[in-house]
PDB file of C-alpha atoms in Angstrom:
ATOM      1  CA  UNK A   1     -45.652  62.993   9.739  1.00 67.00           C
ATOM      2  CA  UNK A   2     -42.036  63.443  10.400  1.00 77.00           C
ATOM      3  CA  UNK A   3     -40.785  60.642  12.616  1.00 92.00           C
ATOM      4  CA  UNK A   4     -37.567  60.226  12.434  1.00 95.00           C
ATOM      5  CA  UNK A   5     -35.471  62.448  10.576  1.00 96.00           C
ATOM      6  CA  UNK A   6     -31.578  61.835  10.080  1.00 97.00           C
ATOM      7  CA  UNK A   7     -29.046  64.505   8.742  1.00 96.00           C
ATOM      8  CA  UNK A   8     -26.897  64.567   6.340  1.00 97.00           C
ATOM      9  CA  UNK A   9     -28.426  61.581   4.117  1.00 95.00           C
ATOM     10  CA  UNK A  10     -24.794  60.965   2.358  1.00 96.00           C
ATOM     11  CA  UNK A  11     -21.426  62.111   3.437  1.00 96.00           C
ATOM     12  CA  UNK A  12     -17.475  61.540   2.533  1.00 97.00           C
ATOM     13  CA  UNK A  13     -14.766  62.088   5.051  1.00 96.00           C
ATOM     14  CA  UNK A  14     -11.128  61.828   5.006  1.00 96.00           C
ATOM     15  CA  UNK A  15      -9.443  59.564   7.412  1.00 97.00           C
ATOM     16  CA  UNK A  16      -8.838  61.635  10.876  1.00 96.00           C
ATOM     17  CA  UNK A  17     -12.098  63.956   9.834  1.00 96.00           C
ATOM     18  CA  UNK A  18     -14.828  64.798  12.738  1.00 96.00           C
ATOM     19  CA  UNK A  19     -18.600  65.104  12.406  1.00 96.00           C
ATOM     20  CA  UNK A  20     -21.782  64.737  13.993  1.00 97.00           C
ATOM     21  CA  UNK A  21     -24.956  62.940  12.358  1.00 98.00           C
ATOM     22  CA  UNK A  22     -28.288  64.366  13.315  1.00 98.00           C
ATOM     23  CA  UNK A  23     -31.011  62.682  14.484  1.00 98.00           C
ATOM     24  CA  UNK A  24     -34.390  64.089  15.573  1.00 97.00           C
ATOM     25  CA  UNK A  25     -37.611  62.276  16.488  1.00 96.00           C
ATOM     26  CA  UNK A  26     -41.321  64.252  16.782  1.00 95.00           C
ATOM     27  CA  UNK A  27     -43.071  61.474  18.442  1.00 92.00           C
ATOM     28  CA  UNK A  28     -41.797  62.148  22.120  1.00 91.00           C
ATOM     29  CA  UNK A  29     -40.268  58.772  21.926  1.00 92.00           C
ATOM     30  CA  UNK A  30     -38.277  58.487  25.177  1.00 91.00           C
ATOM     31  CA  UNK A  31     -36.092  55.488  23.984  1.00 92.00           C
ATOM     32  CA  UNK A  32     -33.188  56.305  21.007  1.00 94.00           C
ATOM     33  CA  UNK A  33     -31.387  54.254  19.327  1.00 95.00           C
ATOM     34  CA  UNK A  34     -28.105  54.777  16.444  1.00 97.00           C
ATOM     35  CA  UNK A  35     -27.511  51.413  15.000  1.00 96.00           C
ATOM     36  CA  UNK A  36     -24.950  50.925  12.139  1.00 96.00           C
ATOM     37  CA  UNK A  37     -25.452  48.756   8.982  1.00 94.00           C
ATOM     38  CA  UNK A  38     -22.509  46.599   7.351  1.00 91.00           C
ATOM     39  CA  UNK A  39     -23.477  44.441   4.638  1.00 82.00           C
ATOM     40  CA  UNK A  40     -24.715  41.033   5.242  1.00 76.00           C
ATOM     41  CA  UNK A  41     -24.108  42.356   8.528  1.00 80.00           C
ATOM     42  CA  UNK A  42     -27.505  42.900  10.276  1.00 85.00           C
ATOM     43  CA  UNK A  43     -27.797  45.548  12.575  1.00 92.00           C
ATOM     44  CA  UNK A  44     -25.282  46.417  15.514  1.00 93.00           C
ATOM     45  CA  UNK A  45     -26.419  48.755  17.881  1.00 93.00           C
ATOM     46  CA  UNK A  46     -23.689  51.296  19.002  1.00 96.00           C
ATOM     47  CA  UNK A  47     -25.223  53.500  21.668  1.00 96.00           C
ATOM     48  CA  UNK A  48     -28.457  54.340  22.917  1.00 94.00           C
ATOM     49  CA  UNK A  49     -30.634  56.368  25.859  1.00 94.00           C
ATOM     50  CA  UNK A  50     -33.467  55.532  28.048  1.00 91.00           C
ATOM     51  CA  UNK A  51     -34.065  59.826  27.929  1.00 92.00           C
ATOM     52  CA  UNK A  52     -32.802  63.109  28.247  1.00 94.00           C
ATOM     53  CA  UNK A  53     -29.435  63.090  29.789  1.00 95.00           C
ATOM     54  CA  UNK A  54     -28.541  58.810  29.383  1.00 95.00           C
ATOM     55  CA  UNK A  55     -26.980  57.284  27.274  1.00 97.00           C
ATOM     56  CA  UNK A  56     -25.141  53.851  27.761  1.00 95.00           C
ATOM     57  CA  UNK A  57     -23.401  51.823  24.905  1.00 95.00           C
ATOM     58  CA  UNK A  58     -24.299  48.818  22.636  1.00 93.00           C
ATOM     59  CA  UNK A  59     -21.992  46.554  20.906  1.00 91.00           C
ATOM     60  CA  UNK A  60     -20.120  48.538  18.653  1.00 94.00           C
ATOM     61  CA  UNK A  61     -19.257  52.104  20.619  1.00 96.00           C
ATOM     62  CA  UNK A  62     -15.743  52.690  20.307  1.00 96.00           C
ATOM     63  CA  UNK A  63     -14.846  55.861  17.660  1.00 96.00           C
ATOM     64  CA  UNK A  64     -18.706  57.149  18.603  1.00 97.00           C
ATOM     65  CA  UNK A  65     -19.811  59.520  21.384  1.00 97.00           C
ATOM     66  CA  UNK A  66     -23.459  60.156  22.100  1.00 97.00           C
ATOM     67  CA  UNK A  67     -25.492  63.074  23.844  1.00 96.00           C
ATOM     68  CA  UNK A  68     -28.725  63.631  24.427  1.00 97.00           C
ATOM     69  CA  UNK A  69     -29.994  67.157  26.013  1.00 96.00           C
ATOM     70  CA  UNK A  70     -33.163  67.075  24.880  1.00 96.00           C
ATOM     71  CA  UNK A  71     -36.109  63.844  24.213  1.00 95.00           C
ATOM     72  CA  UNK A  72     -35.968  65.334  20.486  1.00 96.00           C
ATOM     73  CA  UNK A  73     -32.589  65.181  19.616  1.00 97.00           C
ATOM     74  CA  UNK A  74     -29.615  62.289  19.768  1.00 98.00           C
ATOM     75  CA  UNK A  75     -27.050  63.414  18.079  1.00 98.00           C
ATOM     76  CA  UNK A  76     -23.895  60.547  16.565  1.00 98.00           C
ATOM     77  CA  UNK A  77     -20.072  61.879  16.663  1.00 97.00           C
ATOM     78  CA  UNK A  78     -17.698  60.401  15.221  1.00 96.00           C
ATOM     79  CA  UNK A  79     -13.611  61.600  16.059  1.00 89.00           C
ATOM     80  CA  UNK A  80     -10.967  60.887  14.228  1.00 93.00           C
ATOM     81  CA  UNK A  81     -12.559  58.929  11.736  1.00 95.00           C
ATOM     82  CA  UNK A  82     -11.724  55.217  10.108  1.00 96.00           C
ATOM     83  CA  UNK A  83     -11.950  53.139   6.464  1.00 95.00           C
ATOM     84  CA  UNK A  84     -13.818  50.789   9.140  1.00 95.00           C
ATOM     85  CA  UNK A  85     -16.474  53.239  10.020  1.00 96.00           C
ATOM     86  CA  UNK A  86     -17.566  53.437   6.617  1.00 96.00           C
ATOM     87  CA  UNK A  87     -21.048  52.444   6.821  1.00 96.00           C
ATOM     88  CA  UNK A  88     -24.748  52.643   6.527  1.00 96.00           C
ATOM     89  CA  UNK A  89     -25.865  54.522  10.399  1.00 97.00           C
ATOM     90  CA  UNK A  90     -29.828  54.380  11.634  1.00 97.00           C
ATOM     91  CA  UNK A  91     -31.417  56.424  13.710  1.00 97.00           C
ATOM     92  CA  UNK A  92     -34.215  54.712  15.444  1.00 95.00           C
ATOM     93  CA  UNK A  93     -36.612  55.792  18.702  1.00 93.00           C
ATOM     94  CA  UNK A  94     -39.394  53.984  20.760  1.00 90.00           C
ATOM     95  CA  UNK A  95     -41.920  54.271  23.525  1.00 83.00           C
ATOM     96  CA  UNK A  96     -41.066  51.797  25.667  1.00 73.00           C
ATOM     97  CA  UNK A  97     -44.087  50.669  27.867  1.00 57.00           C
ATOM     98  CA  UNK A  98     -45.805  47.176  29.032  1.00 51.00           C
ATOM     99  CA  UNK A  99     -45.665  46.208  25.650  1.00 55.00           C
ATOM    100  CA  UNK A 100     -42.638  47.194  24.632  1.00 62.00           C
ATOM    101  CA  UNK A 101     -41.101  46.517  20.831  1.00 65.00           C
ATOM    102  CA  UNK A 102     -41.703  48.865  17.920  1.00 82.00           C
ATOM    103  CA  UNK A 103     -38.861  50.690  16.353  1.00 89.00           C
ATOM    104  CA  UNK A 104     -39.693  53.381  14.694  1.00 91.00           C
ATOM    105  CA  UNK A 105     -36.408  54.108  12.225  1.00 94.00           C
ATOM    106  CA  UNK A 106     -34.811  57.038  10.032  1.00 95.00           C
ATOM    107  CA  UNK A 107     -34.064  57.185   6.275  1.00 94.00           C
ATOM    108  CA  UNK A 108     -30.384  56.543   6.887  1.00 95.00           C
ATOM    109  CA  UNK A 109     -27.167  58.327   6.967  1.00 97.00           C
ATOM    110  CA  UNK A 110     -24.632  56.578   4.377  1.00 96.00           C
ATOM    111  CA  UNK A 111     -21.203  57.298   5.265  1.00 96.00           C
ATOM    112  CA  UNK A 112     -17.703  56.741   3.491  1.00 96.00           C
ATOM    113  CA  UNK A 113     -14.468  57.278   5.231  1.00 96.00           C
ATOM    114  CA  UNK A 114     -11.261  57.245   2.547  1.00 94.00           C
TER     115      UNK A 114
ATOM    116  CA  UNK B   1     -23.511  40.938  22.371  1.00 63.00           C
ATOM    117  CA  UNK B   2     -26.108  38.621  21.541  1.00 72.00           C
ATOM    118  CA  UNK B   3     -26.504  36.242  18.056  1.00 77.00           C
ATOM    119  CA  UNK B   4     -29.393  36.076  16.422  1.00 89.00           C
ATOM    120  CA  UNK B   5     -28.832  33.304  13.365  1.00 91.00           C
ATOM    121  CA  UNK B   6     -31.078  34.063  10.347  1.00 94.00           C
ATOM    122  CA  UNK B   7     -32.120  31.920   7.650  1.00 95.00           C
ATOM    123  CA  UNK B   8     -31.801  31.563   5.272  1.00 95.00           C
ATOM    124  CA  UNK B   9     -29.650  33.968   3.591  1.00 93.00           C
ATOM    125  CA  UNK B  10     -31.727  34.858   0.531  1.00 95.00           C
ATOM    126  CA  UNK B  11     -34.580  33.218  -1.175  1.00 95.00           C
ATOM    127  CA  UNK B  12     -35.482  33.529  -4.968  1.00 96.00           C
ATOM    128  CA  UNK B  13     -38.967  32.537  -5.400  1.00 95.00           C
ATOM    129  CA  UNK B  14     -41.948  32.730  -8.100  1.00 97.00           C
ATOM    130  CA  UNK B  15     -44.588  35.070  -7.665  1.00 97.00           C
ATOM    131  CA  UNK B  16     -47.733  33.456  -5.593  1.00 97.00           C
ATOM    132  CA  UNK B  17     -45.869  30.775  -3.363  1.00 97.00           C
ATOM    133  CA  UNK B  18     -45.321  31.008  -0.123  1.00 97.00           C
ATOM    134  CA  UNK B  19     -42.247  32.037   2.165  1.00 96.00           C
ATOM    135  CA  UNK B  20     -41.131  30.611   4.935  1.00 97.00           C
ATOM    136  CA  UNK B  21     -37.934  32.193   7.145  1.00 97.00           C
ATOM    137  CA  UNK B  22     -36.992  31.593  10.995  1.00 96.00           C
ATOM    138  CA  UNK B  23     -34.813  32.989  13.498  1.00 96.00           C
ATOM    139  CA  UNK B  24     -32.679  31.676  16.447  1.00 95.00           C
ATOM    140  CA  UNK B  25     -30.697  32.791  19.620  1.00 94.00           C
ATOM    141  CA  UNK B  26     -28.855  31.180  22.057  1.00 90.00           C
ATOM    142  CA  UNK B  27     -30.383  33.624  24.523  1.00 90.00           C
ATOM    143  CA  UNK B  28     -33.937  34.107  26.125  1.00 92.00           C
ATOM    144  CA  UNK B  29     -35.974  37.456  24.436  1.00 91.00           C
ATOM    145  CA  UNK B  30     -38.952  39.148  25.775  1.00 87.00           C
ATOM    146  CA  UNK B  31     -39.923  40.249  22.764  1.00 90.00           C
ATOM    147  CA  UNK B  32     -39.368  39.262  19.262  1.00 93.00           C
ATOM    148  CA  UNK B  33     -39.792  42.021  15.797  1.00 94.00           C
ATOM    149  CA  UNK B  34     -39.841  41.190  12.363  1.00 96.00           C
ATOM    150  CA  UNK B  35     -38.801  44.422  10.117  1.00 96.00           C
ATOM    151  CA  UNK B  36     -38.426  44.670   6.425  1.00 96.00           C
ATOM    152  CA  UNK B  37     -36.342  47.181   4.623  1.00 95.00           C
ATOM    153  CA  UNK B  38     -36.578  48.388   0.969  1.00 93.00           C
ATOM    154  CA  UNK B  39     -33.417  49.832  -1.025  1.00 87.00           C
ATOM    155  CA  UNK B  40     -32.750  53.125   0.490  1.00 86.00           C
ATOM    156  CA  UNK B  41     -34.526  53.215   3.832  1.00 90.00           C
ATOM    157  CA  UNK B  42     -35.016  52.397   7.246  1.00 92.00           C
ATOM    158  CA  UNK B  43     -36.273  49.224   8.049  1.00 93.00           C
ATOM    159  CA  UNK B  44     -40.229  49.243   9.012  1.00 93.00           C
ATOM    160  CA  UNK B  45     -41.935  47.026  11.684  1.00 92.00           C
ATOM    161  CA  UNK B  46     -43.877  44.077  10.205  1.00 94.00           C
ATOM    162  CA  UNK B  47     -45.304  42.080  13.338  1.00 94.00           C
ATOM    163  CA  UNK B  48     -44.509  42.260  17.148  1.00 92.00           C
ATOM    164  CA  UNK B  49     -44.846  38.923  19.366  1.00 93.00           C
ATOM    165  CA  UNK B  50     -44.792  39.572  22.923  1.00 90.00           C
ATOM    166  CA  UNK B  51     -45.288  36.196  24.622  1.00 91.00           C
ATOM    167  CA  UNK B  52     -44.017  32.829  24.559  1.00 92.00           C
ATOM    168  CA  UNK B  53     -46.146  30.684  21.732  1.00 93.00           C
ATOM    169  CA  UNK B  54     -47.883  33.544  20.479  1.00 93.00           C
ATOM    170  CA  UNK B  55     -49.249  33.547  16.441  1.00 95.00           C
ATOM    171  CA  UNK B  56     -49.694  36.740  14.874  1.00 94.00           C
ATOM    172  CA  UNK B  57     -50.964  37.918  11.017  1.00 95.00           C
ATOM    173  CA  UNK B  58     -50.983  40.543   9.602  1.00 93.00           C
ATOM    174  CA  UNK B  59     -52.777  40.550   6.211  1.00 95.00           C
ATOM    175  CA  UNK B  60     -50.382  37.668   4.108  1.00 97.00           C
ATOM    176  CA  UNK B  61     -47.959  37.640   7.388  1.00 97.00           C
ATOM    177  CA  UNK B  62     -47.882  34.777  10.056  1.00 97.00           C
ATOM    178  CA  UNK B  63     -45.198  35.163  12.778  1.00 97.00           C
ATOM    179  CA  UNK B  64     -44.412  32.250  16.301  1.00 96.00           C
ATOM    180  CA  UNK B  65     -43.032  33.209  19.148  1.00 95.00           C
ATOM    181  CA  UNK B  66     -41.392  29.994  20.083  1.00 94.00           C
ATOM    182  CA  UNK B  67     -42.430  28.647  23.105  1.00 93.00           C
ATOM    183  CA  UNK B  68     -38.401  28.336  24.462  1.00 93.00           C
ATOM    184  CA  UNK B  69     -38.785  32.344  23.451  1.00 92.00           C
ATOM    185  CA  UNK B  70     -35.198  31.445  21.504  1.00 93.00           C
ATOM    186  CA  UNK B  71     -36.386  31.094  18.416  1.00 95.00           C
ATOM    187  CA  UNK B  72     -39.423  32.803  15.946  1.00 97.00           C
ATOM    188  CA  UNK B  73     -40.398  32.475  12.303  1.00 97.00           C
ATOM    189  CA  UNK B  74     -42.150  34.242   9.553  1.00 97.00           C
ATOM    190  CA  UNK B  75     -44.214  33.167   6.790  1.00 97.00           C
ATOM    191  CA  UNK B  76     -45.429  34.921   4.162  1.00 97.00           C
ATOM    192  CA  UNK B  77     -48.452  33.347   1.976  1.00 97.00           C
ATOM    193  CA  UNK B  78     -49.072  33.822  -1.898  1.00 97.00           C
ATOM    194  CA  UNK B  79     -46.198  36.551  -2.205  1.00 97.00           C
ATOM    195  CA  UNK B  80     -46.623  39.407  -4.671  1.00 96.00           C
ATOM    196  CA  UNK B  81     -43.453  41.115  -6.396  1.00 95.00           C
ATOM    197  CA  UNK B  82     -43.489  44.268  -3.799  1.00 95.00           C
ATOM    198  CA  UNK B  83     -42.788  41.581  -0.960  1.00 96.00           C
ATOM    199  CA  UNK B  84     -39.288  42.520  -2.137  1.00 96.00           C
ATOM    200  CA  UNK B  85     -36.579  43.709   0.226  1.00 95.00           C
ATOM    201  CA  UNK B  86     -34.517  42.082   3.147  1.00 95.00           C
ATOM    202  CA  UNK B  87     -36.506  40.731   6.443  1.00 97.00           C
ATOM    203  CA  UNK B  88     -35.153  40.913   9.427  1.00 95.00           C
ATOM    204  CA  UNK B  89     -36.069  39.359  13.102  1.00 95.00           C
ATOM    205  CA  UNK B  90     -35.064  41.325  15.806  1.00 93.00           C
ATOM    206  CA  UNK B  91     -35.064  40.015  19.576  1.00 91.00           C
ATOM    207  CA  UNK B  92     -35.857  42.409  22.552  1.00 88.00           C
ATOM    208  CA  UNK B  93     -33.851  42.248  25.927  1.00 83.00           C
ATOM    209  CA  UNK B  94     -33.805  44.832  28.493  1.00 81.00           C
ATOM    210  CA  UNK B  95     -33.397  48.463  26.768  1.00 80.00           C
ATOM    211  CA  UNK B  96     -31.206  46.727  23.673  1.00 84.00           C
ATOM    212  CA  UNK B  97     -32.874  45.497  20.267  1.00 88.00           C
ATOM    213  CA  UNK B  98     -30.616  42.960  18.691  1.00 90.00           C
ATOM    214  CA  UNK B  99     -31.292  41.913  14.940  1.00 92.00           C
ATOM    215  CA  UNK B 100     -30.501  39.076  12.964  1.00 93.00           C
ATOM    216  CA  UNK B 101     -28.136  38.901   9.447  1.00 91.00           C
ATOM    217  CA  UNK B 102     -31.188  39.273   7.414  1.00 93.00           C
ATOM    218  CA  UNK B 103     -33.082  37.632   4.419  1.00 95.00           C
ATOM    219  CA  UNK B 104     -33.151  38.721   1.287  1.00 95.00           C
ATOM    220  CA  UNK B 105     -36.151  38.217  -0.474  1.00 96.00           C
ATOM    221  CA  UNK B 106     -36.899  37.998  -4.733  1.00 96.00           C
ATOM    222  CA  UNK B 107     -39.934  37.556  -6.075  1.00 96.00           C
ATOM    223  CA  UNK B 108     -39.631  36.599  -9.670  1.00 94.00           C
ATOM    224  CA  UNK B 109     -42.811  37.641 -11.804  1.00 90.00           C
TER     225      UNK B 109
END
């Protein structure tokens, strides 16, 4: 019962680090979703895809790039990072359908830029 | 992007009475979500509402789909202390999900 799994769960960069969060679903969910988390801050969605090979951005995408080779894997980079990227980042994948809705979500990826 | 205003805030309430939360948009959704998230984790799907007017439970949980499909609430009867965490409404348009500010729920024993 895997679902969504996110990689690494915690991380610290420096300011003007690179790196890539993993995200992996098991449910061959063709919808995927990275959201980031700010506090009292809801959810903002940065960048998602509709399936392999599309991806199209949300409200928050610039510092983030997105791929997505495979249904299975959608993977977050972030160059050159920022103090204001600091965040909690989700993961999160769907089937979309006639009745479309359910988000199925990861564990989380807590990140801290200083 | 879209604004989804939550209320309220956060609620501190005694164990057994009931909650009451709602959420509004300025925009039309096809679909509206309530989630709740616990310390630590993603946040997991409580009820979906799919059409305008629409009442959904689930166990304790009542959910509306206003009819203006701009607005929904959530209720929560006789709450128990592991109804504890931060709700969330989240409105569907298109491909995007957009979520509300959230409510933070305490249930004092």
């Amino acid at each position: 019962n895997a679902g969504v799994t996110q990689t690494p769960k915690f991380r610290i960069l420096k300011i003007g680090q690179s790196m890539t969060l993993q995200c992996t679903q098991d449910m061959n969910h063709n919808y995927m979703y990275w959201y980031r988390q700010d506090p009292g801050m809801g959810l903002k969605l940065i960048y998602y895809s509709v399936g392999a090979g599309i991806t199209d951005k949300g409200e928050v995408p610039n510092g983030y790039n997105v791929s997505r080779s495979t249904t299975e894997d959608f993977p977050l980079r972030l160059e050159l990072a920022a103090p204001s990227q600091t965040s909690v980042y989700f993961c999160a994948s769907s089937r979309q359908g006639r009745l479309t809705g359910e988000l199925f979500f990861g564990e989380g990826s807590r990140l801290t830029v200083l | 992007g879209q604004q989804l205003n939550q209320s309220p805030q956060s609620m501190f309430i005694q164990e057994g009475e009931d909650v009451s939360m709602n959420c509004t948009s300025s925009s039309i959704f096809n679909t509206w979500l309530w989630y709740k998230q616990d310390p630590g984790e993603g946040p997991v799907l409580l009820i979906a509402l799919y059409k305008a007017g629409e009442l959904t439970s689930n166990g304790r949980l009542t959910a509306q789909f206003g009819i203006t499909r701009k607005d929904s609430f959530l209720n929560i009867s006789a709450s128990i202390p592991s109804d504890v965490g931060i709700y969330f409404c989240a409105g569907q348009s298109g491909n995007q999900f957009y979520f509300g500010t959230g409510t933070s729920l305490t249930v004092i024993p």
